[in-house]
Structure formats: structure tokens, C-alpha cells
mmCIF file of C-alpha atoms in Angstrom:
data_model
loop_
_atom_site.group_PDB
_atom_site.id
_atom_site.type_symbol
_atom_site.label_atom_id
_atom_site.label_comp_id
_atom_site.label_asym_id
_atom_site.label_seq_id
_atom_site.Cartn_x
_atom_site.Cartn_y
_atom_site.Cartn_z
ATOM 1 C CA UNK A 1 88.423 120.317 123.629
ATOM 2 C CA UNK A 2 87.831 116.596 123.780
ATOM 3 C CA UNK A 3 84.202 115.637 123.526
ATOM 4 C CA UNK A 4 84.371 111.874 123.548
ATOM 5 C CA UNK A 5 81.854 109.862 125.459
ATOM 6 C CA UNK A 6 82.542 106.972 127.781
ATOM 7 C CA UNK A 7 82.566 103.655 125.981
ATOM 8 C CA UNK A 8 80.990 100.308 126.757
ATOM 9 C CA UNK A 9 77.448 101.517 127.363
ATOM 10 C CA UNK A 10 74.517 99.641 125.900
ATOM 11 C CA UNK A 11 72.647 102.425 124.139
ATOM 12 C CA UNK A 12 72.589 106.136 123.636
ATOM 13 C CA UNK A 13 69.296 106.293 125.539
ATOM 14 C CA UNK A 14 71.076 104.933 128.547
ATOM 15 C CA UNK A 15 73.621 107.685 128.195
ATOM 16 C CA UNK A 16 70.749 110.033 128.826
ATOM 17 C CA UNK A 17 71.644 112.026 125.771
ATOM 18 C CA UNK A 18 68.903 113.966 124.096
ATOM 19 C CA UNK A 19 69.202 114.669 120.440
ATOM 20 C CA UNK A 20 69.218 118.392 121.142
ATOM 21 C CA UNK A 21 72.207 117.937 123.405
ATOM 22 C CA UNK A 22 73.967 115.906 120.724
ATOM 23 C CA UNK A 23 73.300 118.602 118.141
ATOM 24 C CA UNK A 24 74.530 121.237 120.536
ATOM 25 C CA UNK A 25 77.649 119.288 121.417
ATOM 26 C CA UNK A 26 78.613 117.836 118.043
ATOM 27 C CA UNK A 27 76.800 120.041 115.508
ATOM 28 C CA UNK A 28 79.700 122.441 114.965
ATOM 29 C CA UNK A 29 82.180 119.574 114.444
ATOM 30 C CA UNK A 30 79.771 117.902 112.009
ATOM 31 C CA UNK A 31 79.341 121.169 110.111
ATOM 32 C CA UNK A 32 83.096 121.804 109.905
ATOM 33 C CA UNK A 33 83.796 118.262 108.727
ATOM 34 C CA UNK A 34 81.026 118.557 106.136
ATOM 35 C CA UNK A 35 82.341 121.928 105.015
ATOM 36 C CA UNK A 36 85.860 120.539 104.650
ATOM 37 C CA UNK A 37 84.550 117.867 102.309
ATOM 38 C CA UNK A 38 81.845 119.664 100.312
ATOM 39 C CA UNK A 39 83.188 123.261 100.540
ATOM 40 C CA UNK A 40 79.748 124.771 99.911
ATOM 41 C CA UNK A 41 78.289 126.307 103.128
ATOM 42 C CA UNK A 42 74.659 125.648 102.101
ATOM 43 C CA UNK A 43 75.374 122.028 101.273
ATOM 44 C CA UNK A 44 77.243 121.709 104.581
ATOM 45 C CA UNK A 45 74.046 122.819 106.337
ATOM 46 C CA UNK A 46 72.111 120.098 104.524
ATOM 47 C CA UNK A 47 74.720 117.460 105.339
ATOM 48 C CA UNK A 48 74.586 118.482 109.006
ATOM 49 C CA UNK A 49 70.826 118.071 109.079
ATOM 50 C CA UNK A 50 70.861 114.761 107.203
ATOM 51 C CA UNK A 51 73.505 113.510 109.622
ATOM 52 C CA UNK A 52 71.336 114.226 112.644
ATOM 53 C CA UNK A 53 68.277 112.690 110.982
ATOM 54 C CA UNK A 54 70.308 109.472 110.641
ATOM 55 C CA UNK A 55 71.570 109.851 114.210
ATOM 56 C CA UNK A 56 67.982 110.193 115.425
ATOM 57 C CA UNK A 57 66.852 107.152 113.416
ATOM 58 C CA UNK A 58 69.637 104.991 114.824
ATOM 59 C CA UNK A 59 70.166 106.399 118.289
ATOM 60 C CA UNK A 60 68.294 103.536 119.892
ATOM 61 C CA UNK A 61 70.466 100.969 118.124
ATOM 62 C CA UNK A 62 73.757 102.665 118.911
ATOM 63 C CA UNK A 63 75.766 99.958 120.616
ATOM 64 C CA UNK A 64 78.089 102.271 122.461
ATOM 65 C CA UNK A 65 81.193 100.277 121.546
ATOM 66 C CA UNK A 66 83.013 103.490 120.741
ATOM 67 C CA UNK A 67 82.514 107.160 121.341
ATOM 68 C CA UNK A 68 79.321 108.897 120.276
ATOM 69 C CA UNK A 69 81.485 111.559 118.668
ATOM 70 C CA UNK A 70 83.223 109.038 116.373
ATOM 71 C CA UNK A 71 79.895 107.466 115.452
ATOM 72 C CA UNK A 72 78.326 110.807 114.546
ATOM 73 C CA UNK A 73 81.378 112.004 112.636
ATOM 74 C CA UNK A 74 81.471 108.757 110.645
ATOM 75 C CA UNK A 75 77.875 109.309 109.608
ATOM 76 C CA UNK A 76 78.683 112.934 108.770
ATOM 77 C CA UNK A 77 81.644 111.955 106.612
ATOM 78 C CA UNK A 78 79.568 109.412 104.712
ATOM 79 C CA UNK A 79 76.801 111.954 104.207
ATOM 80 C CA UNK A 80 79.297 114.548 102.988
ATOM 81 C CA UNK A 81 80.994 112.227 100.496
ATOM 82 C CA UNK A 82 77.552 111.111 99.264
ATOM 83 C CA UNK A 83 76.605 114.776 98.790
ATOM 84 C CA UNK A 84 79.790 115.390 96.799
ATOM 85 C CA UNK A 85 79.000 112.357 94.667
ATOM 86 C CA UNK A 86 75.449 113.598 94.020
ATOM 87 C CA UNK A 87 76.772 117.031 93.132
ATOM 88 C CA UNK A 88 79.272 115.501 90.694
ATOM 89 C CA UNK A 89 76.511 113.427 89.152
ATOM 90 C CA UNK A 90 74.490 116.573 88.606
ATOM 91 C CA UNK A 91 77.626 118.190 87.148
ATOM 92 C CA UNK A 92 77.137 121.535 88.853
ATOM 93 C CA UNK A 93 79.269 124.170 87.221
ATOM 94 C CA UNK A 94 81.960 125.514 89.555
ATOM 95 C CA UNK A 95 80.521 129.038 89.454
ATOM 96 C CA UNK A 96 77.235 127.705 90.836
ATOM 97 C CA UNK A 97 78.913 126.505 93.976
ATOM 98 C CA UNK A 98 78.545 128.963 96.776
ATOM 99 C CA UNK A 99 81.980 129.786 98.063
ATOM 100 C CA UNK A 100 81.018 132.856 100.006
ATOM 101 C CA UNK A 101 83.910 133.816 102.216
ATOM 102 C CA UNK A 102 83.447 133.798 105.944
ATOM 103 C CA UNK A 103 84.181 137.029 107.723
ATOM 104 C CA UNK A 104 87.898 137.479 108.271
ATOM 105 C CA UNK A 105 89.089 137.491 111.872
ATOM 106 C CA UNK A 106 89.603 141.240 111.791
ATOM 107 C CA UNK A 107 86.839 142.715 109.703
ATOM 108 C CA UNK A 108 87.831 145.244 107.084
ATOM 109 C CA UNK A 109 91.449 144.271 106.819
ATOM 110 C CA UNK A 110 92.169 143.718 103.174
ATOM 111 C CA UNK A 111 95.407 141.895 103.956
ATOM 112 C CA UNK A 112 93.596 139.434 106.185
ATOM 113 C CA UNK A 113 90.985 138.852 103.488
ATOM 114 C CA UNK A 114 93.645 138.249 100.847
ATOM 115 C CA UNK A 115 95.600 135.961 103.138
ATOM 116 C CA UNK A 116 92.434 134.028 103.894
ATOM 117 C CA UNK A 117 91.684 133.667 100.194
ATOM 118 C CA UNK A 118 95.210 132.373 99.605
ATOM 119 C CA UNK A 119 94.702 129.868 102.402
ATOM 120 C CA UNK A 120 91.296 128.883 101.004
ATOM 121 C CA UNK A 121 92.882 128.326 97.591
ATOM 122 C CA UNK A 122 95.529 126.078 99.112
ATOM 123 C CA UNK A 123 92.860 124.083 100.951
ATOM 124 C CA UNK A 124 90.841 123.660 97.768
ATOM 125 C CA UNK A 125 93.889 122.178 96.066
ATOM 126 C CA UNK A 126 93.974 119.389 98.623
ATOM 127 C CA UNK A 127 91.896 116.270 98.091
ATOM 128 C CA UNK A 128 88.727 115.815 100.191
ATOM 129 C CA UNK A 129 90.261 113.174 102.435
ATOM 130 C CA UNK A 130 93.277 115.332 103.297
ATOM 131 C CA UNK A 131 91.016 118.288 104.101
ATOM 132 C CA UNK A 132 88.877 116.140 106.369
ATOM 133 C CA UNK A 133 91.964 114.782 108.159
ATOM 134 C CA UNK A 134 93.336 118.302 108.598
ATOM 135 C CA UNK A 135 90.090 119.563 110.130
ATOM 136 C CA UNK A 136 89.607 116.573 112.429
ATOM 137 C CA UNK A 137 93.150 116.932 113.742
ATOM 138 C CA UNK A 138 93.746 120.681 113.770
ATOM 139 C CA UNK A 139 90.304 121.855 114.915
ATOM 140 C CA UNK A 140 88.625 118.905 116.589
ATOM 141 C CA UNK A 141 91.923 117.617 118.070
ATOM 142 C CA UNK A 142 91.014 113.990 117.437
ATOM 143 C CA UNK A 143 93.768 111.403 118.022
ATOM 144 C CA UNK A 144 95.096 109.581 114.953
ATOM 145 C CA UNK A 145 93.293 106.369 115.889
ATOM 146 C CA UNK A 146 89.927 108.100 116.037
ATOM 147 C CA UNK A 147 90.502 109.908 112.734
ATOM 148 C CA UNK A 148 91.324 106.567 111.116
ATOM 149 C CA UNK A 149 88.115 105.132 112.579
ATOM 150 C CA UNK A 150 85.934 108.052 111.513
ATOM 151 C CA UNK A 151 87.266 108.139 107.959
ATOM 152 C CA UNK A 152 87.765 104.389 107.667
ATOM 153 C CA UNK A 153 91.360 104.630 106.442
ATOM 154 C CA UNK A 154 94.607 103.112 107.757
ATOM 155 C CA UNK A 155 96.679 105.013 110.319
ATOM 156 C CA UNK A 156 99.678 105.594 108.024
ATOM 157 C CA UNK A 157 97.295 107.244 105.552
ATOM 158 C CA UNK A 158 96.069 109.583 108.282
ATOM 159 C CA UNK A 159 99.577 110.489 109.389
ATOM 160 C CA UNK A 160 101.123 110.918 105.958
ATOM 161 C CA UNK A 161 98.226 112.929 104.531
ATOM 162 C CA UNK A 162 98.082 115.136 107.606
ATOM 163 C CA UNK A 163 101.792 115.918 107.477
ATOM 164 C CA UNK A 164 101.742 116.605 103.768
ATOM 165 C CA UNK A 165 98.585 118.733 104.043
ATOM 166 C CA UNK A 166 100.053 120.732 106.921
ATOM 167 C CA UNK A 167 103.213 121.386 104.955
ATOM 168 C CA UNK A 168 101.227 122.346 101.858
ATOM 169 C CA UNK A 169 98.851 124.815 103.511
ATOM 170 C CA UNK A 170 101.459 126.294 105.841
ATOM 171 C CA UNK A 171 103.176 127.937 102.884
ATOM 172 C CA UNK A 172 99.888 129.741 102.215
ATOM 173 C CA UNK A 173 99.945 131.041 105.792
ATOM 174 C CA UNK A 174 103.282 132.791 105.385
ATOM 175 C CA UNK A 175 101.523 136.113 104.858
ATOM 176 C CA UNK A 176 98.840 135.518 107.479
ATOM 177 C CA UNK A 177 100.361 136.596 110.747
ATOM 178 C CA UNK A 178 98.596 136.077 114.036
ATOM 179 C CA UNK B 1 98.960 96.205 107.148
ATOM 180 C CA UNK B 2 101.262 95.920 104.130
ATOM 181 C CA UNK B 3 104.829 94.786 104.712
ATOM 182 C CA UNK B 4 107.527 96.492 102.726
ATOM 183 C CA UNK B 5 110.985 95.215 101.925
ATOM 184 C CA UNK B 6 112.367 98.586 100.908
ATOM 185 C CA UNK B 7 111.780 101.993 102.441
ATOM 186 C CA UNK B 8 112.469 105.475 101.033
ATOM 187 C CA UNK B 9 115.511 107.328 102.361
ATOM 188 C CA UNK B 10 115.125 110.335 104.665
ATOM 189 C CA UNK B 11 116.015 112.579 101.755
ATOM 190 C CA UNK B 12 113.189 111.135 99.664
ATOM 191 C CA UNK B 13 110.759 111.452 102.554
ATOM 192 C CA UNK B 14 111.737 115.109 103.062
ATOM 193 C CA UNK B 15 111.233 115.735 99.347
ATOM 194 C CA UNK B 16 107.847 114.040 99.575
ATOM 195 C CA UNK B 17 106.808 116.276 102.463
ATOM 196 C CA UNK B 18 107.792 119.357 100.472
ATOM 197 C CA UNK B 19 106.526 118.393 97.042
ATOM 198 C CA UNK B 20 104.385 115.275 97.289
ATOM 199 C CA UNK B 21 106.669 113.529 94.796
ATOM 200 C CA UNK B 22 106.577 110.776 93.804
ATOM 201 C CA UNK B 23 103.407 108.729 93.462
ATOM 202 C CA UNK B 24 105.396 105.665 94.430
ATOM 203 C CA UNK B 25 106.494 107.279 97.698
ATOM 204 C CA UNK B 26 102.899 108.384 98.324
ATOM 205 C CA UNK B 27 101.657 104.830 97.934
ATOM 206 C CA UNK B 28 104.394 103.618 100.247
ATOM 207 C CA UNK B 29 103.900 106.083 103.104
ATOM 208 C CA UNK B 30 100.135 105.599 103.052
ATOM 209 C CA UNK B 31 100.525 101.940 103.909
ATOM 210 C CA UNK B 32 103.792 101.777 105.871
ATOM 211 C CA UNK B 33 103.527 102.508 109.580
ATOM 212 C CA UNK B 34 107.274 102.722 109.979
ATOM 213 C CA UNK B 35 107.669 105.382 107.288
ATOM 214 C CA UNK B 36 104.635 107.319 108.550
ATOM 215 C CA UNK B 37 106.405 107.504 111.921
ATOM 216 C CA UNK B 38 109.648 108.572 110.215
ATOM 217 C CA UNK B 39 107.745 111.295 108.374
ATOM 218 C CA UNK B 40 106.383 112.516 111.681
ATOM 219 C CA UNK B 41 109.898 112.727 113.146
ATOM 220 C CA UNK B 42 111.208 114.584 110.094
ATOM 221 C CA UNK B 43 108.288 116.963 110.283
ATOM 222 C CA UNK B 44 108.912 117.658 113.967
ATOM 223 C CA UNK B 45 112.511 118.605 113.182
ATOM 224 C CA UNK B 46 111.340 120.951 110.455
ATOM 225 C CA UNK B 47 108.640 122.483 112.655
ATOM 226 C CA UNK B 48 111.134 123.114 115.438
ATOM 227 C CA UNK B 49 113.419 124.829 112.930
ATOM 228 C CA UNK B 50 110.680 127.134 111.620
ATOM 229 C CA UNK B 51 108.975 127.789 114.967
ATOM 230 C CA UNK B 52 108.606 131.391 116.050
ATOM 231 C CA UNK B 53 108.013 132.839 112.610
ATOM 232 C CA UNK B 54 104.750 134.338 113.814
ATOM 233 C CA UNK B 55 102.744 132.441 111.235
ATOM 234 C CA UNK B 56 99.024 131.973 111.912
ATOM 235 C CA UNK B 57 98.491 128.479 113.408
ATOM 236 C CA UNK B 58 96.730 126.160 110.946
ATOM 237 C CA UNK B 59 93.964 125.371 113.432
ATOM 238 C CA UNK B 60 93.172 129.066 113.909
ATOM 239 C CA UNK B 61 93.182 129.688 110.165
ATOM 240 C CA UNK B 62 90.847 126.729 109.606
ATOM 241 C CA UNK B 63 88.522 127.915 112.363
ATOM 242 C CA UNK B 64 88.349 131.372 110.775
ATOM 243 C CA UNK B 65 87.617 129.886 107.375
ATOM 244 C CA UNK B 66 85.138 127.200 108.433
ATOM 245 C CA UNK B 67 83.239 129.338 110.879
ATOM 246 C CA UNK B 68 80.053 127.676 112.102
ATOM 247 C CA UNK B 69 76.843 129.701 111.634
ATOM 248 C CA UNK B 70 75.579 131.087 114.956
ATOM 249 C CA UNK B 71 72.113 129.651 114.429
ATOM 250 C CA UNK B 72 73.232 126.210 113.256
ATOM 251 C CA UNK B 73 71.922 124.332 116.297
ATOM 252 C CA UNK B 74 68.579 126.106 116.139
ATOM 253 C CA UNK B 75 68.129 125.501 112.409
ATOM 254 C CA UNK B 76 69.151 121.856 112.574
ATOM 255 C CA UNK B 77 66.862 121.264 115.556
ATOM 256 C CA UNK B 78 63.940 122.964 113.775
ATOM 257 C CA UNK B 79 64.612 121.082 110.544
ATOM 258 C CA UNK B 80 64.755 117.802 112.420
ATOM 259 C CA UNK B 81 61.476 118.540 114.177
ATOM 260 C CA UNK B 82 59.849 119.246 110.795
ATOM 261 C CA UNK B 83 61.230 115.980 109.467
ATOM 262 C CA UNK B 84 60.001 114.056 112.514
ATOM 263 C CA UNK B 85 56.522 115.541 112.176
ATOM 264 C CA UNK B 86 56.447 114.592 108.495
ATOM 265 C CA UNK B 87 57.652 111.117 109.305
ATOM 266 C CA UNK B 88 54.982 110.645 111.972
ATOM 267 C CA UNK B 89 52.315 111.637 109.432
ATOM 268 C CA UNK B 90 53.784 109.174 106.976
ATOM 269 C CA UNK B 91 53.755 106.369 109.545
ATOM 270 C CA UNK B 92 50.122 107.116 110.343
ATOM 271 C CA UNK B 93 49.266 107.098 106.640
ATOM 272 C CA UNK B 94 51.086 103.788 106.125
ATOM 273 C CA UNK B 95 49.357 102.235 109.127
ATOM 274 C CA UNK B 96 45.926 103.506 108.065
ATOM 275 C CA UNK B 97 46.195 101.943 104.607
ATOM 276 C CA UNK B 98 48.273 98.963 105.718
ATOM 277 C CA UNK B 99 51.058 99.774 103.315
ATOM 278 C CA UNK B 100 54.806 99.869 103.773
ATOM 279 C CA UNK B 101 56.706 103.074 104.454
ATOM 280 C CA UNK B 102 58.380 102.951 101.023
ATOM 281 C CA UNK B 103 54.986 102.767 99.329
ATOM 282 C CA UNK B 104 53.666 105.561 101.545
ATOM 283 C CA UNK B 105 56.616 107.716 100.515
ATOM 284 C CA UNK B 106 55.909 107.013 96.863
ATOM 285 C CA UNK B 107 52.271 108.082 97.039
ATOM 286 C CA UNK B 108 52.766 111.198 99.153
ATOM 287 C CA UNK B 109 54.549 114.393 98.155
ATOM 288 C CA UNK B 110 57.825 115.172 99.953
ATOM 289 C CA UNK B 111 56.976 117.446 102.871
ATOM 290 C CA UNK B 112 60.058 117.803 104.989
ATOM 291 C CA UNK B 113 62.237 120.696 103.947
ATOM 292 C CA UNK B 114 65.907 120.712 104.768
ATOM 293 C CA UNK B 115 67.591 123.671 106.410
ATOM 294 C CA UNK B 116 67.737 125.536 103.103
ATOM 295 C CA UNK B 117 64.076 124.916 102.398
ATOM 296 C CA UNK B 118 64.625 122.432 99.542
ATOM 297 C CA UNK B 119 62.791 119.140 99.468
ATOM 298 C CA UNK B 120 64.531 116.660 101.683
ATOM 299 C CA UNK B 121 66.172 113.763 99.852
ATOM 300 C CA UNK B 122 64.720 110.357 100.505
ATOM 301 C CA UNK B 123 66.952 108.976 103.201
ATOM 302 C CA UNK B 124 66.235 105.350 102.390
ATOM 303 C CA UNK B 125 67.380 105.632 98.802
ATOM 304 C CA UNK B 126 70.487 107.489 99.844
ATOM 305 C CA UNK B 127 73.868 105.799 99.279
ATOM 306 C CA UNK B 128 74.614 106.523 102.923
ATOM 307 C CA UNK B 129 71.476 104.719 103.946
ATOM 308 C CA UNK B 130 70.638 104.744 107.640
ATOM 309 C CA UNK B 131 70.577 100.972 107.562
ATOM 310 C CA UNK B 132 74.215 101.217 106.631
ATOM 311 C CA UNK B 133 74.890 103.836 109.269
ATOM 312 C CA UNK B 134 78.233 102.941 110.780
ATOM 313 C CA UNK B 135 77.909 101.188 114.069
ATOM 314 C CA UNK B 136 80.305 102.275 116.737
#
């Protein structure tokens, strides 16, 4: 579902958007983007909150040149990469990182759980940028131009990384039938 | 955008899609619009060939893996309210003693917890500083 906001408006206040509405509308996308970058669910929670603190601080200065969604996701991506950097600086051992699996789509099915773990492993092998591109395209359905804007990378980078990432993870989905 | 005199063959692009080899091709396709478009066409051919295998769509698999907590909105809203309350106190403190917000932060203990209950990091010393928040 597209959640872009009309462009060319002077400020977010004029859009009549309350922060609660923004959290409700864009919170899940922010969380998923954060999770794709940092992997850790708890840290993704923190990144989501920090993102909306920054959104709140700067809502009145939002120029409205682009979509609110792109603006928020750009902040979220910067917060997530900063969180990864901080975590690297603290040199957290891999076994300290919470990688608790989400519930599989059909609870109790061992095959589904194994297939999901295989898929998770394939995702983890991708670099952070490729994971973020994959999520923004495959879940949030953002157009290439908007992904390039959110992640601040050239369009060919978006396209090539997306195609390669799709090809790479699709092999891990061979055993995961819908 | 970089201009390239030479472009990889279709065979090399297909190999790159399958294996990611080589680094030189990677560097090329990440900066060449023409080859990124060619990759897309090659990928469409491959996807058409493998369609109907009953494989879980990538988007669905990602959604299942990156499931959003049910109470995310509530927790973020609560956490933000706590932060705003703490910030209002800090502003009052700074105004009362005629000191800057940075100084006020230094002389007061961190009060705003994040959603996990840890002390909130100081936003203004963050690399992704709000002052550098991307403008739309």
C-alpha cells in the first residue's frame, strides 16, 4: 500500500498530521527498515523511537518538498546505521545480539521454522544496504527513485543490489512453499 | 552519473546475478544506468522462466520474518511522551538558571527511558543529529 503524502506543502503542521498519526501510519515501516539494518528486534524498537523523537523535533521545519514517508524513512535509516556503528564500536559479541525468531506463519510447523531460519541466514549474509533495499521494495513497495532518495544512493545501485539480493535469497525460499 | 566506455556482456551479467562475481562487474553495474536496466530485463526473463514453482514470495517471507510487534505504536507513543515530558523539565531548568540546553543536560541525570527502559542516548551528540536530519 502506498503511503506517500502530497508534495509541495509548506510544513507538516499544515498537513494536519499529528505525531500519533505519523507513528501509526509509518511506525511499522520504520521498524521493518530498522530491523533490516540492525537485525536485533530490541535495537529496532530503540531506533524506531529515536526516529520519531527526531521527527517530532523537526516536524515544524519539514519543508514538504517530498513525501513525509521518504523524510521519515531517511531519518530511520540514518538512525539505524548509527546504531549499527555504535554497536560495532562497543564490539558486542554475536551471541549477545538478540536474534529471537518471529513466530512462523503457521505455528508449530517445524518445516516452516527451518525454512524461515534458512531464509534468515540468507538475509544475514547480505550487506545492510541490500537488506534495506529489499525491504523497502518488497514490503513497502517504494519506487526505485524513492528508495534511492531514502538511502541516498544512485539508482543503478538500488536496481543492481535489489536484483542480486532477490536472486540470492530466492534460493533460500526453495523449500518454503506458500 | 559515471559514463562507461565498455559494458559487460549479457553472459557476464547473468553470471553476476547468479554469483555476484566479479567485483569489477559489481562496481560497474552500481554506477551504470544502462547495465542496471539490462540486468532488470535479464532478471525478468529468468523470473518468467521460473514462475509457478510455488515458492513463497520474497515479500511474504520478509513480512513473516520482520513482523512488527502488535504494541509498537503504543510503546513508541508512550516513550515519546516520556521523552517530551523530560525535555520540558529540562527546558524549564535551563530557563530558570539561564543556561543552555547542553549545559542543562550535563548537570541533570538522564531521565527519559527508551522503549526498552534503558537510558535514552543524548540526541544532540548522536552522529545522526537532529540538526542534520534530512530535509525532504
